[in-house]
N, CA, C and O atoms as CSV, one atom per row, in Angstrom:
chain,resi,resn,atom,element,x,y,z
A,1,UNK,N,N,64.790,106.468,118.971
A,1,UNK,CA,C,65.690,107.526,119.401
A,1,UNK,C,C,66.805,106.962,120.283
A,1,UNK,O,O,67.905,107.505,120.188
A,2,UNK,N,N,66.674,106.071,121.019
A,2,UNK,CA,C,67.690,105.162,122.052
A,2,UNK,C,C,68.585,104.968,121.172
A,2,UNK,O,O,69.612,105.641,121.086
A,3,UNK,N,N,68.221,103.859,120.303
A,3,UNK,CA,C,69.277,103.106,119.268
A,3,UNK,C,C,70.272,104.319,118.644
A,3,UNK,O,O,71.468,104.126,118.427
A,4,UNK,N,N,69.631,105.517,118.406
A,4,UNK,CA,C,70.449,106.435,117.554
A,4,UNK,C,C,71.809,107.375,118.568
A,4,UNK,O,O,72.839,107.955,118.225
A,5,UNK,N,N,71.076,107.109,120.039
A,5,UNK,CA,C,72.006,107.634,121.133
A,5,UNK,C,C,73.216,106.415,121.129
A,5,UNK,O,O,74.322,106.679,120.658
A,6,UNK,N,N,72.971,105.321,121.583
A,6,UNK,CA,C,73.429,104.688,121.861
A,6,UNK,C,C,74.731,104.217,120.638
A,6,UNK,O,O,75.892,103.871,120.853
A,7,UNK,N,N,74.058,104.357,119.458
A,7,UNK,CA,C,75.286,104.539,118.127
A,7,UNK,C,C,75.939,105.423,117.959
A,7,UNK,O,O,77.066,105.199,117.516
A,8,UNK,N,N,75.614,106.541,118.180
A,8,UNK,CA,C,76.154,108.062,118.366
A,8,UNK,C,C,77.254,107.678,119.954
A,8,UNK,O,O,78.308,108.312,119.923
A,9,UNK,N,N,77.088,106.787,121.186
A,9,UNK,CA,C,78.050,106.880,121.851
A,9,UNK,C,C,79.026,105.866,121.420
A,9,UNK,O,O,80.230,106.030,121.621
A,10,UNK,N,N,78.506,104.722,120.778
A,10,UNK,CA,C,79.529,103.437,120.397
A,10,UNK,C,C,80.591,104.372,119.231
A,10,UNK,O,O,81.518,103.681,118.808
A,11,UNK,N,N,80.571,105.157,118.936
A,11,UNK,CA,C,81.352,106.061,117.456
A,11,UNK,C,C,81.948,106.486,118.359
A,11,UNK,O,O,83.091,106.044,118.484
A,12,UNK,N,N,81.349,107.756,119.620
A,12,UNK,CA,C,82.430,108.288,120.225
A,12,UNK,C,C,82.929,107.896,120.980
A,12,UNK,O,O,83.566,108.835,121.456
A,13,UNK,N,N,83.260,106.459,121.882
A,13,UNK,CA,C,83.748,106.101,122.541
A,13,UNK,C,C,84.504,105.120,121.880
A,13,UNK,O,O,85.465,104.712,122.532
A,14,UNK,N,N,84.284,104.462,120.398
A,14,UNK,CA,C,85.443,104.170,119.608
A,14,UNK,C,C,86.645,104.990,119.572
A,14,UNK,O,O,87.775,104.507,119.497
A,15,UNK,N,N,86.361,106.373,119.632
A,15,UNK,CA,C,87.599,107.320,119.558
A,15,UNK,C,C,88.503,107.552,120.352
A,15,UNK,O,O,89.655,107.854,120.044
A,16,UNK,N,N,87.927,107.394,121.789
A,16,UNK,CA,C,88.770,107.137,122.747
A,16,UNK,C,C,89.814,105.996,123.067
A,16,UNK,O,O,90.505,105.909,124.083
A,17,UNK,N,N,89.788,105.290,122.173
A,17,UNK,CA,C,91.108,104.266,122.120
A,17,UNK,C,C,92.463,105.409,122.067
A,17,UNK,O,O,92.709,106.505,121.565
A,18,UNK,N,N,93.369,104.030,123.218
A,18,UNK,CA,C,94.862,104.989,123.284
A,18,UNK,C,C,95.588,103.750,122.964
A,18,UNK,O,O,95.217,102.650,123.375
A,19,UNK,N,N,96.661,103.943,122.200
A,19,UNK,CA,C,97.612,102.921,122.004
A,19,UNK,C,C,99.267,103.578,122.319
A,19,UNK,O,O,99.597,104.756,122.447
A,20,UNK,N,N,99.865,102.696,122.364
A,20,UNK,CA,C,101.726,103.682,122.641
A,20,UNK,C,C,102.466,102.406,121.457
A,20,UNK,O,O,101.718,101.896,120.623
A,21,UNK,N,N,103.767,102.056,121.511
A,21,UNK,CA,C,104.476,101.598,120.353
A,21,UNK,C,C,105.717,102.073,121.071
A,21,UNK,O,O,105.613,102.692,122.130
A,22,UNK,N,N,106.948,101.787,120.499
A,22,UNK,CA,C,108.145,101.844,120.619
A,22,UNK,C,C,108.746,103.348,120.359
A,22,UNK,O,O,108.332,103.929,119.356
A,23,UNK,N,N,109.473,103.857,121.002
A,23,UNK,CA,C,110.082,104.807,120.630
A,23,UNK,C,C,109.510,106.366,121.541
A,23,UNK,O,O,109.909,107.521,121.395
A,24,UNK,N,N,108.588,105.885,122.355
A,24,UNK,CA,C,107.586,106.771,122.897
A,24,UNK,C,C,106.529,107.462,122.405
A,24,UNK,O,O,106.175,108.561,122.832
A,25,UNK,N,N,105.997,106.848,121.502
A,25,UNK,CA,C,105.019,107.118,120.053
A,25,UNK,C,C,103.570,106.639,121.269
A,25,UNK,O,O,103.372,105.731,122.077
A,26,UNK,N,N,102.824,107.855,120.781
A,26,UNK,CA,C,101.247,107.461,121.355
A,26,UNK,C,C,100.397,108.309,120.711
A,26,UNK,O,O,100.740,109.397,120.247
A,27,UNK,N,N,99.038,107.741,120.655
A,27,UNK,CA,C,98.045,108.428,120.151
A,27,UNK,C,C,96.795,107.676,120.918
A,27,UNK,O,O,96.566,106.617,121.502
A,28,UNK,N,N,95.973,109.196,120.452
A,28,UNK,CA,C,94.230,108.302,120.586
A,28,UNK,C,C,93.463,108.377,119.128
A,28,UNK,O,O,93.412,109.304,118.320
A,29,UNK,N,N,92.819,106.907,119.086
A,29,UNK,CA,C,91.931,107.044,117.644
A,29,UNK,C,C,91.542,107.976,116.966
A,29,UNK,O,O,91.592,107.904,115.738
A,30,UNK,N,N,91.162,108.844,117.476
A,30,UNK,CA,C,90.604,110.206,116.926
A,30,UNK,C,C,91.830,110.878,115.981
A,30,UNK,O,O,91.881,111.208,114.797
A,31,UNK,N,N,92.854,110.915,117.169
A,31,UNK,CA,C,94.090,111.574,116.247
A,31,UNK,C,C,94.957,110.648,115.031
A,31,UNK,O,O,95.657,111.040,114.097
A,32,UNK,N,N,94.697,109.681,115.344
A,32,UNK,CA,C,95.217,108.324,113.895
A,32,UNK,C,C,93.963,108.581,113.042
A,32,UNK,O,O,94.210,108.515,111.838
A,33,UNK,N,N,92.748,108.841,113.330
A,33,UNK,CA,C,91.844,108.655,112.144
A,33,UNK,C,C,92.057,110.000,111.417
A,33,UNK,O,O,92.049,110.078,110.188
A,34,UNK,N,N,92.261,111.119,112.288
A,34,UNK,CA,C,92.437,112.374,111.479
A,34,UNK,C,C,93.588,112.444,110.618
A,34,UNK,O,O,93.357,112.956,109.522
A,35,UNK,N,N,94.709,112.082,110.818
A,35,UNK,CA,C,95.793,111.456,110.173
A,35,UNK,C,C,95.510,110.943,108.647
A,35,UNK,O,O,95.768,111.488,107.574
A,36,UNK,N,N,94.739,109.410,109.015
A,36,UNK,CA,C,94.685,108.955,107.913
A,36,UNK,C,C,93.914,109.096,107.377
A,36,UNK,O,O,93.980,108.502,106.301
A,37,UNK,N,N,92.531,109.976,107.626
A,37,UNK,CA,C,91.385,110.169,106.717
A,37,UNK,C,C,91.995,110.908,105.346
A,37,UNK,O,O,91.489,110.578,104.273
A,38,UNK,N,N,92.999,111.835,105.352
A,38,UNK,CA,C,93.304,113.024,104.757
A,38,UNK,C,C,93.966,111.606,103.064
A,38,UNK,O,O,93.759,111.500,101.855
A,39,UNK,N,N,94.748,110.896,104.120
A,39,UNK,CA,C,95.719,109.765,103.058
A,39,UNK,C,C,94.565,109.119,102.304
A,39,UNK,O,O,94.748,109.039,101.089
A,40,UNK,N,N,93.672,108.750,102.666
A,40,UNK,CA,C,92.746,107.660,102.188
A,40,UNK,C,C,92.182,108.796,100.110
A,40,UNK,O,O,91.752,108.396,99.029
A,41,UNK,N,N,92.495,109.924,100.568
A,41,UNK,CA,C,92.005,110.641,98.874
A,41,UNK,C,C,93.281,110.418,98.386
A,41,UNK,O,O,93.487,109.659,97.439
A,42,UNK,N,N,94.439,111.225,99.156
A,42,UNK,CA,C,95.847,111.304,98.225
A,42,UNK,C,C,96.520,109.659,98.252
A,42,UNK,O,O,96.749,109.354,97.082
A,43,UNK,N,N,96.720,109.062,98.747
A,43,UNK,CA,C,97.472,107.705,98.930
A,43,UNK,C,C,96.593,106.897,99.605
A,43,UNK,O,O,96.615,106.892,100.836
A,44,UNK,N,N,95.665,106.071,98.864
A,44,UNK,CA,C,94.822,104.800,99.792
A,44,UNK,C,C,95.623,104.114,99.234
A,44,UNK,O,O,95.094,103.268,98.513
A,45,UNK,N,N,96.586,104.107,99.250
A,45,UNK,CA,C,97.657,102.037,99.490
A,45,UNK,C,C,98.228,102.588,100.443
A,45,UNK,O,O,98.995,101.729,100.877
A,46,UNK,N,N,98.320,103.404,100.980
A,46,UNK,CA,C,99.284,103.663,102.640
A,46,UNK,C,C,98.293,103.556,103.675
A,46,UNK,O,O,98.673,103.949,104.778
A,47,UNK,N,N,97.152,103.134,103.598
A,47,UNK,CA,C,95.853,102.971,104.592
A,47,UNK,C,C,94.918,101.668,104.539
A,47,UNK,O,O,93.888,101.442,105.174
A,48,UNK,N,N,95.618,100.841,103.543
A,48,UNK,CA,C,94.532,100.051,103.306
A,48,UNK,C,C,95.529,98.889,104.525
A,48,UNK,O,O,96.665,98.480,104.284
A,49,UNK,N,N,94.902,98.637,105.507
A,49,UNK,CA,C,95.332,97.425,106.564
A,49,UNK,C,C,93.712,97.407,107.024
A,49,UNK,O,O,92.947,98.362,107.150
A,50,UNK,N,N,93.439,95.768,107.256
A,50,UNK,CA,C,92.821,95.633,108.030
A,50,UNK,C,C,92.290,96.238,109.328
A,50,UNK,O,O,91.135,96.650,109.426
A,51,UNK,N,N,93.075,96.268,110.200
A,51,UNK,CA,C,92.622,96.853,111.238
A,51,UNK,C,C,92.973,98.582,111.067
A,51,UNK,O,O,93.691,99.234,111.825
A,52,UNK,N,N,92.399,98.983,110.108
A,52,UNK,CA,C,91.988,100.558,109.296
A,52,UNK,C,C,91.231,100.696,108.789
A,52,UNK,O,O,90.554,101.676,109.101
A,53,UNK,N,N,90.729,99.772,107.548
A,53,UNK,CA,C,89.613,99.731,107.264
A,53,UNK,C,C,88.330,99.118,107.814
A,53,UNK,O,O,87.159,99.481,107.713
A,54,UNK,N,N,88.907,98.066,108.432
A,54,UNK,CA,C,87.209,97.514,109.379
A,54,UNK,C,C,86.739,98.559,110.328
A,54,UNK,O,O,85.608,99.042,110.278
A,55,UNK,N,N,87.606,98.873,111.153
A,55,UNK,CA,C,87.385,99.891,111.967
A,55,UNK,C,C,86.560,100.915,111.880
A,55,UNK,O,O,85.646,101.132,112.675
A,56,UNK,N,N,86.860,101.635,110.848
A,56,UNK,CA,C,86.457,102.658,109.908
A,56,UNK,C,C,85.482,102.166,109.122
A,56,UNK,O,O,84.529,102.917,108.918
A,57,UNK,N,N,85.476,101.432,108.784
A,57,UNK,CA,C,83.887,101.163,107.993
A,57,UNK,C,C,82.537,100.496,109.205
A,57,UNK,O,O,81.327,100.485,108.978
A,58,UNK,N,N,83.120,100.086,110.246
A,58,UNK,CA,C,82.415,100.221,111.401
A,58,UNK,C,C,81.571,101.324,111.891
A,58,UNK,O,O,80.371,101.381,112.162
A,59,UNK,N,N,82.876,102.495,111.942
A,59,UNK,CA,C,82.387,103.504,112.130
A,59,UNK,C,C,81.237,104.464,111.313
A,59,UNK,O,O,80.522,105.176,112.018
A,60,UNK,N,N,81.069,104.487,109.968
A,60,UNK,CA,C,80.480,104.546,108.646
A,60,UNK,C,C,79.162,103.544,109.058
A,60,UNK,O,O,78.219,104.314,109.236
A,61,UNK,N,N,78.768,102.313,109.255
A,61,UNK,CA,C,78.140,102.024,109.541
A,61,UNK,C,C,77.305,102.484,110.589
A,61,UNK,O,O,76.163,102.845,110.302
A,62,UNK,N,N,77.717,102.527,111.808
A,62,UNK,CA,C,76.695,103.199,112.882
A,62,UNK,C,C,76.495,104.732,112.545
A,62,UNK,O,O,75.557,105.340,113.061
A,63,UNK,N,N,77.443,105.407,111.614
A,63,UNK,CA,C,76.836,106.708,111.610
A,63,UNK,C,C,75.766,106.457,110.814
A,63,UNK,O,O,74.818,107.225,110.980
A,64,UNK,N,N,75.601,105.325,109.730
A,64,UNK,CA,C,74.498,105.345,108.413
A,64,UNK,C,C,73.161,105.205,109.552
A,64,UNK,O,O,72.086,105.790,109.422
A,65,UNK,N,N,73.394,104.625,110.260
A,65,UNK,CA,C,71.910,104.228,111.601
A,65,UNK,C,C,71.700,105.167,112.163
A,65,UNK,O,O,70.709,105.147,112.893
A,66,UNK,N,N,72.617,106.574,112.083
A,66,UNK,CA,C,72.132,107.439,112.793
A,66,UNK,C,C,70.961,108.451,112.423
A,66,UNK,O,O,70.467,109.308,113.156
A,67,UNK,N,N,70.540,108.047,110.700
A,67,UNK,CA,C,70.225,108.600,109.532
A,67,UNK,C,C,69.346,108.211,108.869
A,67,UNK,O,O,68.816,108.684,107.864
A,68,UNK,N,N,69.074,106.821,109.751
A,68,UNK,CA,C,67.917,106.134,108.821
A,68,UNK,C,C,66.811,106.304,109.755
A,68,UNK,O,O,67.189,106.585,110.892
A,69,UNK,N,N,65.212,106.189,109.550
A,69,UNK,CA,C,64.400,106.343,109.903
A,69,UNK,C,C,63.971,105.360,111.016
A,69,UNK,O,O,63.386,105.571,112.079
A,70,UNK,N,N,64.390,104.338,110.512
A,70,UNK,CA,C,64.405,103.297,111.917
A,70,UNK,C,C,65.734,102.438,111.691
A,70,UNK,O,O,65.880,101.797,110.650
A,71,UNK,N,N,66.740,102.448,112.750
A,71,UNK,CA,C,68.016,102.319,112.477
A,71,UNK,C,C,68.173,100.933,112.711
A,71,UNK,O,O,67.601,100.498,113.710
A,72,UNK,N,N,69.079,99.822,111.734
A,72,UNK,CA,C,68.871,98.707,111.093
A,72,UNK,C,C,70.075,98.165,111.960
A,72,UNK,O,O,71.289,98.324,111.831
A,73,UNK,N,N,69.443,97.577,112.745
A,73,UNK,CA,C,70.024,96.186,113.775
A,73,UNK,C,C,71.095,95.487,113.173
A,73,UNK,O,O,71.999,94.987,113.843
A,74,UNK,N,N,71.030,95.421,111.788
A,74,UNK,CA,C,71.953,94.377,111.236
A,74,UNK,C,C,73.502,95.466,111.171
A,74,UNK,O,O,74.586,95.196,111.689
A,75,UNK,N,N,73.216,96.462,110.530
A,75,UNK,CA,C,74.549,97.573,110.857
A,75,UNK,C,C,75.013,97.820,111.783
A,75,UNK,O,O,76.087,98.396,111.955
A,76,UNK,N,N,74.135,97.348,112.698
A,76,UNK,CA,C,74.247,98.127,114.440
A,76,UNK,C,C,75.490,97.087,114.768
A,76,UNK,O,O,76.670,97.433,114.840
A,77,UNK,N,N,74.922,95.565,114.975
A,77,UNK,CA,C,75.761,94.740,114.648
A,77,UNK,C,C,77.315,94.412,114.294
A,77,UNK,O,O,78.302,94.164,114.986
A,78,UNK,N,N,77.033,94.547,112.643
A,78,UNK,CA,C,78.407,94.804,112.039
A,78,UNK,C,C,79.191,95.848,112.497
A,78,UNK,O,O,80.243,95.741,113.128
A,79,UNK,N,N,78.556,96.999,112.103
A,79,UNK,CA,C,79.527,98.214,113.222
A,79,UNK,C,C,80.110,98.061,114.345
A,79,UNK,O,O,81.203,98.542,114.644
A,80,UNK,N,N,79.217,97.187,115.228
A,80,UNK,CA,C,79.911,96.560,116.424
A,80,UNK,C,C,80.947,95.776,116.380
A,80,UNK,O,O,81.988,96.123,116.937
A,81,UNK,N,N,80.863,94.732,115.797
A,81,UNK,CA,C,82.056,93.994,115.477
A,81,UNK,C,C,83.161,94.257,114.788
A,81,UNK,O,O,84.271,93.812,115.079
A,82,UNK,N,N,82.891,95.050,113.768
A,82,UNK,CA,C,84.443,95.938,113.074
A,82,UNK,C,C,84.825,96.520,113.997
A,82,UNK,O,O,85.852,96.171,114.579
A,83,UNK,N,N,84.142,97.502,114.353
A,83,UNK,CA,C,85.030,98.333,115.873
A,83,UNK,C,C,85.407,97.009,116.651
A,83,UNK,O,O,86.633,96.948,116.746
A,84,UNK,N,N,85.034,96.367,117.002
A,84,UNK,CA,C,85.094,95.484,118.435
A,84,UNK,C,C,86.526,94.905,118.158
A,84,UNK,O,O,87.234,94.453,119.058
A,85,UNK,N,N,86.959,94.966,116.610
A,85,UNK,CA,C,87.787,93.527,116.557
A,85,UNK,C,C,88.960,94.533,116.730
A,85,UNK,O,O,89.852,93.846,117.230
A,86,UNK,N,N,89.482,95.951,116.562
A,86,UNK,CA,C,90.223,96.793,117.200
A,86,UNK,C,C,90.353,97.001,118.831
A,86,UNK,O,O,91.358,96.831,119.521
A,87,UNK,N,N,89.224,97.361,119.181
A,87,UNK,CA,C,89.245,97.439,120.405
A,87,UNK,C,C,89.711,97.340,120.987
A,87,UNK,O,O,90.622,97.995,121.496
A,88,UNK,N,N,88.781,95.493,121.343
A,88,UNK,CA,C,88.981,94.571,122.075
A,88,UNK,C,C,90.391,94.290,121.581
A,88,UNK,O,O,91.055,94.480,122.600
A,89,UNK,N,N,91.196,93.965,120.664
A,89,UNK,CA,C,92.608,93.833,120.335
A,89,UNK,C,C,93.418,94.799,121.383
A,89,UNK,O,O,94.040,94.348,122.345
A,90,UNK,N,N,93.350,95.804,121.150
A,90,UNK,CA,C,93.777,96.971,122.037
A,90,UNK,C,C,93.939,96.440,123.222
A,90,UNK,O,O,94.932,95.912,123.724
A,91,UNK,N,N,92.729,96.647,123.689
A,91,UNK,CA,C,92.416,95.900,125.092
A,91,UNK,C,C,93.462,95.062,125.617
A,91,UNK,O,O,94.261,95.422,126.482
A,92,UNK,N,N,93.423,93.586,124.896
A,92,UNK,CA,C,94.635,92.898,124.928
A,92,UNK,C,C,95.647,93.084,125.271
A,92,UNK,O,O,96.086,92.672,126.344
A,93,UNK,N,N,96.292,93.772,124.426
A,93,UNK,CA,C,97.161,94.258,124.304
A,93,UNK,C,C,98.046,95.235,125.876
A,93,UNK,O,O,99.175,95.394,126.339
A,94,UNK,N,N,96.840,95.582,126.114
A,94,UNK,CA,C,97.038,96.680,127.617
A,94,UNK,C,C,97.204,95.762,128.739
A,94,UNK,O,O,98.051,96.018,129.594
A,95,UNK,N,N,96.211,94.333,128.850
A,95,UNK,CA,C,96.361,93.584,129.565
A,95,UNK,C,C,97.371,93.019,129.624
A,95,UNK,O,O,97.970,92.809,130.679
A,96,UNK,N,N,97.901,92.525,128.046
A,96,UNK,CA,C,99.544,91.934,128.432
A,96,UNK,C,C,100.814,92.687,128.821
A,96,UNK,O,O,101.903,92.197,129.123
A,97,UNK,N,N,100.394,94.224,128.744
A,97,UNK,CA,C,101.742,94.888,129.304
A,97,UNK,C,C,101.102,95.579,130.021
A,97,UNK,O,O,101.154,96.742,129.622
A,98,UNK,N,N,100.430,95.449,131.014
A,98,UNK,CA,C,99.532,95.993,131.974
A,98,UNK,C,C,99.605,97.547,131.701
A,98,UNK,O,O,99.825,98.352,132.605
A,99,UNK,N,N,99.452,97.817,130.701
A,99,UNK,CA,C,99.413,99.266,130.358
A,99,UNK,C,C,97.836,99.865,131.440
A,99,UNK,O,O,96.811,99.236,131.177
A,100,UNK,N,N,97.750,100.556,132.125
A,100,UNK,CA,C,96.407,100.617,132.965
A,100,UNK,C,C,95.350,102.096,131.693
A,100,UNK,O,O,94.138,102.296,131.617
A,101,UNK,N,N,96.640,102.867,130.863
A,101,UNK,CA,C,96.330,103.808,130.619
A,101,UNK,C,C,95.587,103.156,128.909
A,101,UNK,O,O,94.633,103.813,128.493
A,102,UNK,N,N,95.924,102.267,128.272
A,102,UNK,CA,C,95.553,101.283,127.276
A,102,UNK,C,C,94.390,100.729,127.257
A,102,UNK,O,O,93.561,100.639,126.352
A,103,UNK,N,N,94.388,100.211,128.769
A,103,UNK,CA,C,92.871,99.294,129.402
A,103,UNK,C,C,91.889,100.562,129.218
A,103,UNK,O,O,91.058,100.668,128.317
A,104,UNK,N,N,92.088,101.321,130.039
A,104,UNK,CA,C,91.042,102.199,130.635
A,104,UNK,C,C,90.482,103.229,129.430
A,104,UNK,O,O,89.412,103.832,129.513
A,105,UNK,N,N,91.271,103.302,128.462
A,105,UNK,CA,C,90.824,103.859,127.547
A,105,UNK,C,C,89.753,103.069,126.458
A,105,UNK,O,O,89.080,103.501,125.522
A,106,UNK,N,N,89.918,101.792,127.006
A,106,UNK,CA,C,88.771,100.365,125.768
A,106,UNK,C,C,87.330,100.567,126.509
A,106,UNK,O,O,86.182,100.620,126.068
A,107,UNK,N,N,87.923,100.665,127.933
A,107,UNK,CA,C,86.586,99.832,128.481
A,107,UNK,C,C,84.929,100.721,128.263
A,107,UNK,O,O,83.809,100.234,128.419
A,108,UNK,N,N,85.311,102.197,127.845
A,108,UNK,CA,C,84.247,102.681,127.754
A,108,UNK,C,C,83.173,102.316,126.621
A,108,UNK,O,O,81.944,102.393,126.647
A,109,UNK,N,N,84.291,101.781,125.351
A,109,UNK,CA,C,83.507,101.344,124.269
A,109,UNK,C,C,82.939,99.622,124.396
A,109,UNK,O,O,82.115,99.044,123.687
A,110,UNK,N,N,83.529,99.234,125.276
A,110,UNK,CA,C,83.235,97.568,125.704
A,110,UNK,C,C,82.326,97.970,126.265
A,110,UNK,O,O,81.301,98.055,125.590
A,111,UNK,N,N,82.267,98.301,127.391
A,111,UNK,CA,C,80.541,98.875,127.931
A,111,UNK,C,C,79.436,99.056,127.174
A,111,UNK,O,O,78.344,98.506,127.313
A,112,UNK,N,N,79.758,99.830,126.389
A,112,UNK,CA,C,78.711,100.658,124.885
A,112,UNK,C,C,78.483,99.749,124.372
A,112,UNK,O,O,77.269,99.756,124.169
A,113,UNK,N,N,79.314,98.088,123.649
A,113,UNK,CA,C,78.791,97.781,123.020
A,113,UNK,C,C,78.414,96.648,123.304
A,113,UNK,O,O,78.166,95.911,122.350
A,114,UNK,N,N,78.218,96.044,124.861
A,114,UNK,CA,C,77.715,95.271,125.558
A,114,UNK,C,C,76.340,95.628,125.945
A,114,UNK,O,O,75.506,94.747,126.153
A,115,UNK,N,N,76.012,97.124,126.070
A,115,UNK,CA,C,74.737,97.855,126.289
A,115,UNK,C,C,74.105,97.863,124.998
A,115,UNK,O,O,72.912,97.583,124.886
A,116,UNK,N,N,74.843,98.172,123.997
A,116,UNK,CA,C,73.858,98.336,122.883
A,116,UNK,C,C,73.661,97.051,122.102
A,116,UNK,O,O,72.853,97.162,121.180
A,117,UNK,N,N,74.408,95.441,122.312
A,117,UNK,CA,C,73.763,93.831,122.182
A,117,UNK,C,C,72.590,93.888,122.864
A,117,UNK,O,O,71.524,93.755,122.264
A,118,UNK,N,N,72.658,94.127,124.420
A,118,UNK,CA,C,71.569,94.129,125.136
A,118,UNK,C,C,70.187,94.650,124.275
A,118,UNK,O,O,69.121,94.166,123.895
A,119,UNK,N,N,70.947,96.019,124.218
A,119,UNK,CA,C,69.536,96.909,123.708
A,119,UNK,C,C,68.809,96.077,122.216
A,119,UNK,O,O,67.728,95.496,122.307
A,120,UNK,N,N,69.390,96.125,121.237
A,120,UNK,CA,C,69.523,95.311,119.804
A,120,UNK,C,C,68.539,93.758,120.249
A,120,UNK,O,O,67.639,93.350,119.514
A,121,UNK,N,N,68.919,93.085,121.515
A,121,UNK,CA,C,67.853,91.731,121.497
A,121,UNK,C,C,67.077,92.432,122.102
A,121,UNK,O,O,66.022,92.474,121.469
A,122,UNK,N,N,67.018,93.201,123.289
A,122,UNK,CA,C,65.617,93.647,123.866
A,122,UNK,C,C,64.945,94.115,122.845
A,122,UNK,O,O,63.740,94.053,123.088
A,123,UNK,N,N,65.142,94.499,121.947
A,123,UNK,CA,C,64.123,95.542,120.679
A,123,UNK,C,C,63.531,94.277,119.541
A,123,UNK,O,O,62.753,94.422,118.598
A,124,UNK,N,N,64.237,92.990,120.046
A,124,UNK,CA,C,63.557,92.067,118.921
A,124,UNK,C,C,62.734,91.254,119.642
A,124,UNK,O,O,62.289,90.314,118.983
A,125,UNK,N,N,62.257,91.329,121.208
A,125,UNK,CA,C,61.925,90.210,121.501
A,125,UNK,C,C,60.268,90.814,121.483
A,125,UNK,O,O,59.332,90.055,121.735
């Protein structure tokens, strides 16, 4: 039941990513994924980028663990790292233009998925 909390928060605290861009353009994940979920039936060549689809199939992954009877470490994993490689990019990103509002929006899912490595070896040893 832990593992299934703890995937259930790494999803929603993926969503809380904020990014900005030129022109005064900003969003949070949630509102880019709602965006492009809709494109991915009518136009998947306007969605297919890397950092769209890993992300998102990250996300697909930890929900599949939320569903299985005993939820499979190895997805837990991968899910982690597809999300992570956004993220943590993000992250970056905030640090080099000291965006504070950029940072603070990563760190909840860096937490989550530093807690749920932890959790993932404690459950194998």
């Amino acid at each position: 039941m832990k593992t299934r909390i703890i995937n259930l928060l790494l999803i929603l605290t993926s969503l809380l990513g904020y990014i900005e861009w030129s022109g005064d353009n900003q969003t949070f994940l949630f509102q880019a994924e709602a965006q492009l979920f809709p494109k991915i039936f009518t136009d998947p060549a306007s969605v297919i980028h890397p950092f769209t689809l890993l992300p998102f199939a990250g996300q697909l992954m930890l929900l599949i663990t939320l569903f299985q009877p005993k939820p499979s470490k190895i997805l837990g994993y991968i899910g982690i790292g597809s999300l992570s490689l956004l993220l943590v990019f993000i992250f970056i990103i905030g640090l080099l233009s000291m965006n504070f509002k950029i940072i603070f929006s990563t760190i909840p899912f860096i937490t989550m998925a530093i807690f749920a490595i932890q959790h993932y070896r404690k459950k194998s040893e």
